[in-house]
PDB file of C-alpha atoms in Angstrom:
ATOM      1  CA  UNK A  15      -0.125   0.335  -0.509  1.00 63.00           C
ATOM      2  CA  UNK A  16       1.633   3.162  -1.388  1.00 67.00           C
ATOM      3  CA  UNK A  17       1.197   6.546   0.983  1.00 72.00           C
ATOM      4  CA  UNK A  18      -1.129   7.939  -1.109  1.00 67.00           C
ATOM      5  CA  UNK A  19      -3.298   4.515  -0.875  1.00 68.00           C
ATOM      6  CA  UNK A  20      -2.741   4.362   3.228  1.00 70.00           C
ATOM      7  CA  UNK A  21      -4.138   8.627   3.138  1.00 66.00           C
ATOM      8  CA  UNK A  22      -7.047   8.036   1.327  1.00 68.00           C
ATOM      9  CA  UNK A  23      -7.938   4.949   3.347  1.00 71.00           C
ATOM     10  CA  UNK A  24      -8.110   6.588   6.375  1.00 71.00           C
ATOM     11  CA  UNK A  25      -9.874   9.542   5.020  1.00 74.00           C
ATOM     12  CA  UNK A  26     -11.907   7.757   3.851  1.00 77.00           C
ATOM     13  CA  UNK A  27     -12.397   5.747   7.812  1.00 79.00           C
ATOM     14  CA  UNK A  28     -12.117   9.278   9.656  1.00 81.00           C
ATOM     15  CA  UNK A  29     -15.514  10.039   7.405  1.00 82.00           C
ATOM     16  CA  UNK A  30     -17.094   6.715   8.441  1.00 83.00           C
ATOM     17  CA  UNK A  31     -16.466   7.485  12.089  1.00 88.00           C
ATOM     18  CA  UNK A  32     -18.760  10.617  11.517  1.00 84.00           C
ATOM     19  CA  UNK A  33     -21.731   8.934   9.514  1.00 89.00           C
ATOM     20  CA  UNK A  34     -23.632   6.253   9.203  1.00 91.00           C
ATOM     21  CA  UNK A  35     -24.080   2.864   7.319  1.00 92.00           C
ATOM     22  CA  UNK A  36     -26.840   0.743   5.433  1.00 91.00           C
ATOM     23  CA  UNK A  37     -27.801  -1.947   7.242  1.00 91.00           C
ATOM     24  CA  UNK A  38     -26.815  -5.136   6.532  1.00 95.00           C
ATOM     25  CA  UNK A  39     -29.524  -7.536   5.582  1.00 95.00           C
ATOM     26  CA  UNK A  40     -31.545  -9.612   7.833  1.00 95.00           C
ATOM     27  CA  UNK A  41     -29.764 -12.925   6.713  1.00 96.00           C
ATOM     28  CA  UNK A  42     -26.331 -11.284   7.828  1.00 97.00           C
ATOM     29  CA  UNK A  43     -27.362 -10.021  11.548  1.00 97.00           C
ATOM     30  CA  UNK A  44     -29.652 -14.105  12.002  1.00 97.00           C
ATOM     31  CA  UNK A  45     -27.273 -15.874  11.086  1.00 98.00           C
ATOM     32  CA  UNK A  46     -24.060 -14.425  13.002  1.00 98.00           C
ATOM     33  CA  UNK A  47     -26.523 -15.160  15.967  1.00 98.00           C
ATOM     34  CA  UNK A  48     -26.241 -17.970  15.056  1.00 98.00           C
ATOM     35  CA  UNK A  49     -23.246 -18.378  14.759  1.00 98.00           C
ATOM     36  CA  UNK A  50     -22.261 -16.997  17.794  1.00 98.00           C
ATOM     37  CA  UNK A  51     -24.803 -19.654  19.828  1.00 98.00           C
ATOM     38  CA  UNK A  52     -23.214 -22.287  18.253  1.00 98.00           C
ATOM     39  CA  UNK A  53     -19.478 -20.642  19.432  1.00 98.00           C
ATOM     40  CA  UNK A  54     -20.803 -20.412  22.846  1.00 98.00           C
ATOM     41  CA  UNK A  55     -22.141 -23.856  22.959  1.00 97.00           C
ATOM     42  CA  UNK A  56     -20.515 -25.859  21.620  1.00 97.00           C
ATOM     43  CA  UNK A  57     -16.890 -26.625  23.957  1.00 95.00           C
ATOM     44  CA  UNK A  58     -13.792 -26.443  21.466  1.00 96.00           C
ATOM     45  CA  UNK A  59     -14.191 -23.045  20.620  1.00 97.00           C
ATOM     46  CA  UNK A  60     -15.535 -22.061  24.105  1.00 97.00           C
ATOM     47  CA  UNK A  61     -12.525 -22.738  25.870  1.00 95.00           C
ATOM     48  CA  UNK A  62     -10.532 -20.784  22.563  1.00 95.00           C
ATOM     49  CA  UNK A  63     -13.180 -17.427  22.269  1.00 96.00           C
ATOM     50  CA  UNK A  64     -13.676 -17.518  25.719  1.00 97.00           C
ATOM     51  CA  UNK A  65     -10.416 -15.532  26.220  1.00 97.00           C
ATOM     52  CA  UNK A  66     -12.628 -12.303  24.733  1.00 97.00           C
ATOM     53  CA  UNK A  67     -14.809 -12.414  27.689  1.00 98.00           C
ATOM     54  CA  UNK A  68     -12.395 -12.618  29.890  1.00 98.00           C
ATOM     55  CA  UNK A  69     -10.490  -9.444  28.484  1.00 98.00           C
ATOM     56  CA  UNK A  70     -14.116  -8.004  28.109  1.00 98.00           C
ATOM     57  CA  UNK A  71     -14.380  -9.132  32.675  1.00 98.00           C
ATOM     58  CA  UNK A  72     -11.137  -7.830  33.118  1.00 98.00           C
ATOM     59  CA  UNK A  73     -11.268  -4.217  31.372  1.00 98.00           C
ATOM     60  CA  UNK A  74     -14.720  -4.019  33.639  1.00 98.00           C
ATOM     61  CA  UNK A  75     -13.108  -4.124  36.983  1.00 98.00           C
ATOM     62  CA  UNK A  76     -10.341  -1.921  35.147  1.00 98.00           C
ATOM     63  CA  UNK A  77     -12.376   0.705  34.041  1.00 97.00           C
ATOM     64  CA  UNK A  78     -14.276   0.267  37.102  1.00 98.00           C
ATOM     65  CA  UNK A  79     -11.370   1.167  38.873  1.00 97.00           C
ATOM     66  CA  UNK A  80      -9.967   4.414  37.915  1.00 96.00           C
ATOM     67  CA  UNK A  81     -13.579   5.679  37.188  1.00 97.00           C
ATOM     68  CA  UNK A  82     -13.907   5.151  41.362  1.00 97.00           C
ATOM     69  CA  UNK A  83     -10.380   6.437  42.307  1.00 96.00           C
ATOM     70  CA  UNK A  84      -8.607   4.034  42.799  1.00 96.00           C
ATOM     71  CA  UNK A  85      -4.585   3.006  40.936  1.00 96.00           C
ATOM     72  CA  UNK A  86      -4.901   0.838  38.223  1.00 96.00           C
ATOM     73  CA  UNK A  87      -1.517  -1.507  38.476  1.00 97.00           C
ATOM     74  CA  UNK A  88      -1.960  -3.999  36.059  1.00 97.00           C
ATOM     75  CA  UNK A  89      -3.676  -6.973  34.815  1.00 98.00           C
ATOM     76  CA  UNK A  90      -2.894  -9.965  33.343  1.00 98.00           C
ATOM     77  CA  UNK A  91      -4.549 -12.665  31.047  1.00 97.00           C
ATOM     78  CA  UNK A  92      -3.605 -16.753  31.936  1.00 97.00           C
ATOM     79  CA  UNK A  93      -3.988 -19.330  28.929  1.00 95.00           C
ATOM     80  CA  UNK A  94      -7.217 -20.450  31.311  1.00 95.00           C
ATOM     81  CA  UNK A  95      -8.869 -18.187  29.971  1.00 95.00           C
ATOM     82  CA  UNK A  96      -8.638 -16.640  34.045  1.00 95.00           C
ATOM     83  CA  UNK A  97      -7.471 -13.387  34.548  1.00 97.00           C
ATOM     84  CA  UNK A  98      -6.450 -10.977  37.420  1.00 96.00           C
ATOM     85  CA  UNK A  99      -7.144  -7.016  37.980  1.00 97.00           C
ATOM     86  CA  UNK A 100      -5.378  -5.659  40.537  1.00 96.00           C
ATOM     87  CA  UNK A 101      -5.528  -2.187  41.696  1.00 96.00           C
ATOM     88  CA  UNK A 102      -4.471   0.060  44.768  1.00 95.00           C
ATOM     89  CA  UNK A 103      -7.119   2.044  47.257  1.00 94.00           C
ATOM     90  CA  UNK A 104      -9.190   1.252  50.411  1.00 93.00           C
ATOM     91  CA  UNK A 105      -9.624  -2.519  50.233  1.00 92.00           C
ATOM     92  CA  UNK A 106     -13.548  -1.853  51.277  1.00 93.00           C
ATOM     93  CA  UNK A 107     -15.968   0.926  50.302  1.00 95.00           C
ATOM     94  CA  UNK A 108     -17.741   1.936  48.278  1.00 97.00           C
ATOM     95  CA  UNK A 109     -14.865   1.498  45.624  1.00 96.00           C
ATOM     96  CA  UNK A 110     -13.607  -1.418  45.942  1.00 97.00           C
ATOM     97  CA  UNK A 111     -17.067  -3.147  46.088  1.00 97.00           C
ATOM     98  CA  UNK A 112     -17.747  -1.425  42.050  1.00 98.00           C
ATOM     99  CA  UNK A 113     -14.485  -2.693  41.005  1.00 98.00           C
ATOM    100  CA  UNK A 114     -15.083  -6.403  41.919  1.00 97.00           C
ATOM    101  CA  UNK A 115     -18.819  -6.174  40.683  1.00 98.00           C
ATOM    102  CA  UNK A 116     -17.718  -5.189  37.308  1.00 98.00           C
ATOM    103  CA  UNK A 117     -15.852  -7.467  35.759  1.00 98.00           C
ATOM    104  CA  UNK A 118     -18.792 -10.674  35.056  1.00 98.00           C
ATOM    105  CA  UNK A 119     -21.331  -7.762  33.889  1.00 98.00           C
ATOM    106  CA  UNK A 120     -18.915  -5.878  31.704  1.00 98.00           C
ATOM    107  CA  UNK A 121     -19.179  -8.594  28.786  1.00 98.00           C
ATOM    108  CA  UNK A 122     -23.380  -8.097  28.637  1.00 98.00           C
ATOM    109  CA  UNK A 123     -22.785  -4.704  28.987  1.00 98.00           C
ATOM    110  CA  UNK A 124     -19.599  -4.342  26.243  1.00 98.00           C
ATOM    111  CA  UNK A 125     -22.140  -6.484  24.190  1.00 98.00           C
ATOM    112  CA  UNK A 126     -25.279  -4.310  24.974  1.00 98.00           C
ATOM    113  CA  UNK A 127     -23.353  -0.833  23.818  1.00 98.00           C
ATOM    114  CA  UNK A 128     -22.169  -2.607  20.850  1.00 98.00           C
ATOM    115  CA  UNK A 129     -25.753  -3.756  19.998  1.00 98.00           C
ATOM    116  CA  UNK A 130     -26.839  -0.219  20.249  1.00 98.00           C
ATOM    117  CA  UNK A 131     -24.360   1.323  18.333  1.00 98.00           C
ATOM    118  CA  UNK A 132     -25.977  -1.109  15.281  1.00 97.00           C
ATOM    119  CA  UNK A 133     -28.744  -0.436  15.274  1.00 96.00           C
ATOM    120  CA  UNK A 134     -27.506   3.282  15.016  1.00 96.00           C
ATOM    121  CA  UNK A 135     -25.905   1.588  12.370  1.00 95.00           C
ATOM    122  CA  UNK A 136     -22.578   2.877  13.641  1.00 96.00           C
ATOM    123  CA  UNK A 137     -21.193   0.332  12.532  1.00 96.00           C
ATOM    124  CA  UNK A 138     -17.127   1.649  11.605  1.00 95.00           C
ATOM    125  CA  UNK A 139     -17.400   3.910  15.281  1.00 96.00           C
ATOM    126  CA  UNK A 140     -18.496   0.299  16.673  1.00 97.00           C
ATOM    127  CA  UNK A 141     -14.833  -1.254  15.183  1.00 97.00           C
ATOM    128  CA  UNK A 142     -12.600   1.418  15.823  1.00 97.00           C
ATOM    129  CA  UNK A 143     -14.016   2.396  19.352  1.00 97.00           C
ATOM    130  CA  UNK A 144     -13.160  -1.190  20.136  1.00 98.00           C
ATOM    131  CA  UNK A 145      -9.843  -0.683  18.724  1.00 97.00           C
ATOM    132  CA  UNK A 146      -9.416   2.470  21.584  1.00 97.00           C
ATOM    133  CA  UNK A 147     -10.544   0.010  23.796  1.00 97.00           C
ATOM    134  CA  UNK A 148      -8.275  -2.563  23.829  1.00 98.00           C
ATOM    135  CA  UNK A 149      -5.205  -0.224  23.294  1.00 97.00           C
ATOM    136  CA  UNK A 150      -6.279   1.512  26.359  1.00 96.00           C
ATOM    137  CA  UNK A 151      -6.484  -1.725  28.280  1.00 97.00           C
ATOM    138  CA  UNK A 152      -2.657  -2.464  26.623  1.00 97.00           C
ATOM    139  CA  UNK A 153      -0.728  -0.154  28.394  1.00 96.00           C
ATOM    140  CA  UNK A 154      -1.918  -2.319  31.574  1.00 96.00           C
ATOM    141  CA  UNK A 155      -1.031  -5.328  30.633  1.00 97.00           C
ATOM    142  CA  UNK A 156       1.883  -6.835  32.815  1.00 96.00           C
ATOM    143  CA  UNK A 157       2.046 -10.832  31.078  1.00 97.00           C
ATOM    144  CA  UNK A 158       3.556 -12.268  27.467  1.00 97.00           C
ATOM    145  CA  UNK A 159       0.333 -14.166  26.783  1.00 97.00           C
ATOM    146  CA  UNK A 160      -2.138 -10.532  27.877  1.00 97.00           C
ATOM    147  CA  UNK A 161       0.436  -8.770  25.949  1.00 97.00           C
ATOM    148  CA  UNK A 162      -0.305 -11.569  22.822  1.00 97.00           C
ATOM    149  CA  UNK A 163      -4.027 -12.256  23.694  1.00 97.00           C
ATOM    150  CA  UNK A 164      -5.019  -8.020  22.959  1.00 98.00           C
ATOM    151  CA  UNK A 165      -2.643  -8.057  19.749  1.00 98.00           C
ATOM    152  CA  UNK A 166      -4.378 -10.724  18.463  1.00 97.00           C
ATOM    153  CA  UNK A 167      -8.189  -9.754  19.298  1.00 97.00           C
ATOM    154  CA  UNK A 168      -7.204  -6.524  18.287  1.00 97.00           C
ATOM    155  CA  UNK A 169      -4.597  -7.174  15.134  1.00 97.00           C
ATOM    156  CA  UNK A 170      -8.774  -8.490  13.670  1.00 97.00           C
ATOM    157  CA  UNK A 171     -10.438  -6.521  14.622  1.00 98.00           C
ATOM    158  CA  UNK A 172      -8.078  -3.313  12.738  1.00 97.00           C
ATOM    159  CA  UNK A 173      -7.273  -6.284   9.515  1.00 97.00           C
ATOM    160  CA  UNK A 174     -11.440  -6.209   9.184  1.00 97.00           C
ATOM    161  CA  UNK A 175     -11.918  -2.080   9.548  1.00 95.00           C
ATOM    162  CA  UNK A 176      -8.951  -1.319   7.531  1.00 94.00           C
ATOM    163  CA  UNK A 177      -8.972  -3.800   4.666  1.00 94.00           C
ATOM    164  CA  UNK A 178     -12.233  -5.363   5.000  1.00 94.00           C
ATOM    165  CA  UNK A 179     -15.208  -4.944   2.500  1.00 94.00           C
ATOM    166  CA  UNK A 180     -18.431  -3.555   4.087  1.00 94.00           C
ATOM    167  CA  UNK A 181     -20.243  -6.964   4.359  1.00 96.00           C
ATOM    168  CA  UNK A 182     -16.665  -8.145   6.076  1.00 97.00           C
ATOM    169  CA  UNK A 183     -16.962  -5.335   8.622  1.00 97.00           C
ATOM    170  CA  UNK A 184     -21.037  -5.099   9.197  1.00 97.00           C
ATOM    171  CA  UNK A 185     -20.269  -9.572  10.191  1.00 98.00           C
ATOM    172  CA  UNK A 186     -17.337  -8.386  12.272  1.00 98.00           C
ATOM    173  CA  UNK A 187     -19.732  -6.234  14.198  1.00 98.00           C
ATOM    174  CA  UNK A 188     -22.345  -7.651  15.046  1.00 98.00           C
ATOM    175  CA  UNK A 189     -21.001 -11.191  15.091  1.00 98.00           C
ATOM    176  CA  UNK A 190     -19.031  -9.757  18.044  1.00 98.00           C
ATOM    177  CA  UNK A 191     -22.202  -8.024  19.854  1.00 98.00           C
ATOM    178  CA  UNK A 192     -24.227 -11.614  19.185  1.00 98.00           C
ATOM    179  CA  UNK A 193     -20.973 -13.347  21.034  1.00 98.00           C
ATOM    180  CA  UNK A 194     -20.758 -11.364  24.301  1.00 98.00           C
ATOM    181  CA  UNK A 195     -24.541 -10.955  24.451  1.00 98.00           C
ATOM    182  CA  UNK A 196     -24.432 -14.490  24.454  1.00 98.00           C
ATOM    183  CA  UNK A 197     -21.325 -15.185  25.619  1.00 98.00           C
ATOM    184  CA  UNK A 198     -21.669 -13.443  29.140  1.00 98.00           C
ATOM    185  CA  UNK A 199     -24.527 -15.598  30.192  1.00 97.00           C
ATOM    186  CA  UNK A 200     -22.157 -19.165  30.560  1.00 97.00           C
ATOM    187  CA  UNK A 201     -19.641 -17.202  32.313  1.00 97.00           C
ATOM    188  CA  UNK A 202     -21.743 -16.858  35.250  1.00 98.00           C
ATOM    189  CA  UNK A 203     -23.278 -20.325  35.152  1.00 96.00           C
ATOM    190  CA  UNK A 204     -19.890 -20.684  35.794  1.00 96.00           C
ATOM    191  CA  UNK A 205     -19.125 -18.888  38.644  1.00 96.00           C
ATOM    192  CA  UNK A 206     -22.475 -20.082  41.167  1.00 96.00           C
ATOM    193  CA  UNK A 207     -20.712 -24.549  39.644  1.00 95.00           C
ATOM    194  CA  UNK A 208     -17.291 -23.424  40.599  1.00 93.00           C
ATOM    195  CA  UNK A 209     -18.025 -21.898  43.807  1.00 92.00           C
ATOM    196  CA  UNK A 210     -17.479 -24.419  46.338  1.00 85.00           C
ATOM    197  CA  UNK A 211     -14.293 -24.933  45.281  1.00 87.00           C
ATOM    198  CA  UNK A 212     -13.284 -20.984  45.125  1.00 84.00           C
ATOM    199  CA  UNK A 213     -13.998 -19.508  47.866  1.00 84.00           C
ATOM    200  CA  UNK A 214     -12.702 -16.002  45.920  1.00 90.00           C
ATOM    201  CA  UNK A 215     -14.329 -16.324  43.000  1.00 95.00           C
ATOM    202  CA  UNK A 216     -15.802 -12.422  42.908  1.00 96.00           C
ATOM    203  CA  UNK A 217     -19.536 -13.304  44.601  1.00 97.00           C
ATOM    204  CA  UNK A 218     -17.726 -14.803  47.542  1.00 96.00           C
ATOM    205  CA  UNK A 219     -15.270 -11.542  48.047  1.00 96.00           C
ATOM    206  CA  UNK A 220     -18.098  -8.993  47.848  1.00 97.00           C
ATOM    207  CA  UNK A 221     -20.466 -11.253  50.187  1.00 97.00           C
ATOM    208  CA  UNK A 222     -17.569 -10.668  52.210  1.00 96.00           C
ATOM    209  CA  UNK A 223     -17.281  -6.650  51.257  1.00 96.00           C
ATOM    210  CA  UNK A 224     -21.594  -5.910  51.771  1.00 97.00           C
ATOM    211  CA  UNK A 225     -22.418  -9.333  53.951  1.00 95.00           C
ATOM    212  CA  UNK A 226     -25.135 -10.639  50.950  1.00 97.00           C
ATOM    213  CA  UNK A 227     -24.736 -13.498  50.246  1.00 97.00           C
ATOM    214  CA  UNK A 228     -22.765 -14.854  46.596  1.00 96.00           C
ATOM    215  CA  UNK A 229     -25.929 -16.347  45.764  1.00 97.00           C
ATOM    216  CA  UNK A 230     -26.904 -12.894  44.835  1.00 98.00           C
ATOM    217  CA  UNK A 231     -24.346 -11.161  43.491  1.00 98.00           C
ATOM    218  CA  UNK A 232     -24.232 -14.675  41.672  1.00 98.00           C
ATOM    219  CA  UNK A 233     -28.117 -14.041  40.741  1.00 98.00           C
ATOM    220  CA  UNK A 234     -28.049  -9.929  39.234  1.00 98.00           C
ATOM    221  CA  UNK A 235     -24.816 -10.599  37.365  1.00 98.00           C
ATOM    222  CA  UNK A 236     -27.716 -13.369  35.900  1.00 98.00           C
ATOM    223  CA  UNK A 237     -30.024 -11.031  35.800  1.00 98.00           C
ATOM    224  CA  UNK A 238     -27.550  -8.361  33.653  1.00 98.00           C
ATOM    225  CA  UNK A 239     -26.922 -11.488  31.375  1.00 98.00           C
ATOM    226  CA  UNK A 240     -30.338 -11.552  30.909  1.00 98.00           C
ATOM    227  CA  UNK A 241     -31.970  -8.552  30.379  1.00 98.00           C
ATOM    228  CA  UNK A 242     -28.852  -6.746  28.699  1.00 98.00           C
ATOM    229  CA  UNK A 243     -29.081 -10.099  26.113  1.00 98.00           C
ATOM    230  CA  UNK A 244     -32.920  -9.312  25.048  1.00 98.00           C
ATOM    231  CA  UNK A 245     -33.049  -6.001  25.415  1.00 98.00           C
ATOM    232  CA  UNK A 246     -29.936  -5.948  22.971  1.00 98.00           C
ATOM    233  CA  UNK A 247     -30.990  -9.287  20.758  1.00 98.00           C
ATOM    234  CA  UNK A 248     -33.979  -5.985  20.519  1.00 97.00           C
ATOM    235  CA  UNK A 249     -31.548  -3.617  18.810  1.00 97.00           C
ATOM    236  CA  UNK A 250     -29.399  -5.840  16.845  1.00 97.00           C
ATOM    237  CA  UNK A 251     -33.337  -6.878  15.195  1.00 97.00           C
ATOM    238  CA  UNK A 252     -35.170  -3.784  14.723  1.00 93.00           C
ATOM    239  CA  UNK A 253     -34.026  -3.466  11.249  1.00 83.00           C
ATOM    240  CA  UNK A 254     -35.062  -7.240  10.845  1.00 78.00           C
ATOM    241  CA  UNK A 255     -38.036  -7.887   8.901  1.00 55.00           C
ATOM    242  CA  UNK A 256     -38.957 -11.516   7.491  1.00 45.00           C
ATOM    243  CA  UNK A 257     -38.688 -11.784   3.875  1.00 49.00           C
ATOM    244  CA  UNK A 258     -41.828 -10.993   1.458  1.00 42.00           C
ATOM    245  CA  UNK A 259     -42.493 -13.908  -0.183  1.00 40.00           C
ATOM    246  CA  UNK A 260     -43.755 -13.228  -4.191  1.00 39.00           C
ATOM    247  CA  UNK A 261     -46.370 -14.845  -4.923  1.00 40.00           C
ATOM    248  CA  UNK A 262     -47.679 -14.975  -8.009  1.00 40.00           C
ATOM    249  CA  UNK A 263     -51.802 -15.076  -9.096  1.00 41.00           C
ATOM    250  CA  UNK A 264     -53.869 -14.249 -12.135  1.00 42.00           C
ATOM    251  CA  UNK A 265     -56.795 -12.637 -11.853  1.00 45.00           C
ATOM    252  CA  UNK A 266     -59.135 -12.582  -8.953  1.00 42.00           C
ATOM    253  CA  UNK A 267     -62.441 -14.660  -9.706  1.00 44.00           C
ATOM    254  CA  UNK A 268     -65.780 -14.951  -7.869  1.00 39.00           C
ATOM    255  CA  UNK A 269     -67.567 -17.416  -7.562  1.00 40.00           C
ATOM    256  CA  UNK A 270     -70.287 -16.618  -7.004  1.00 36.00           C
TER     257      UNK A 270
END
């Protein structure tokens, strides 16, 4: 790619960030949702793509820590799809509670935000906001696997948004939104299933901080995930209408 083509492509993207894009065909919207559901339910793909959920989860902890005035020390992402976000500040109080509670709702709320942007036909803006968020997280990553995960994820989004056709960009954008909305439910189920073996889970740490039982925190996470899924699906499917059947008919005959 020469300099002129690079500048032209960059100008095109800048223009598209401030404008809306055409709604994709209903087959793409529905198809990406079906594919996302399969990816979440099929265990081999879930083991790989759960890394994206972990990025959103730890990002929720990290951004909430900053918003509540805590000092963000670092983020780690591990090959078993677990993660760790370390922040400094009072080990109690509202800031600590919000930071601890932000992890499990983050993928669902991010997926809902994506759905809102896509419902407003802001496909390019959604993709480049994703790149910006990943770059911010990249500044605080503290291990090699985490660095690789962010670079691969960001690289895919950048490549599609820079080189991909409108259809390819729409496919990635809708697939990402559907995936986060659907995938946000499964870690909550896993959380409750594993609480007996993981006494330091987010729900149990919140129970210690607030005296609210851990099960109620799990139910809260589940409610947020399910409500986000319903609202997000409505936004994504807003422009979808059933294809009109074309029926060839002859002159109307009235039989008496």
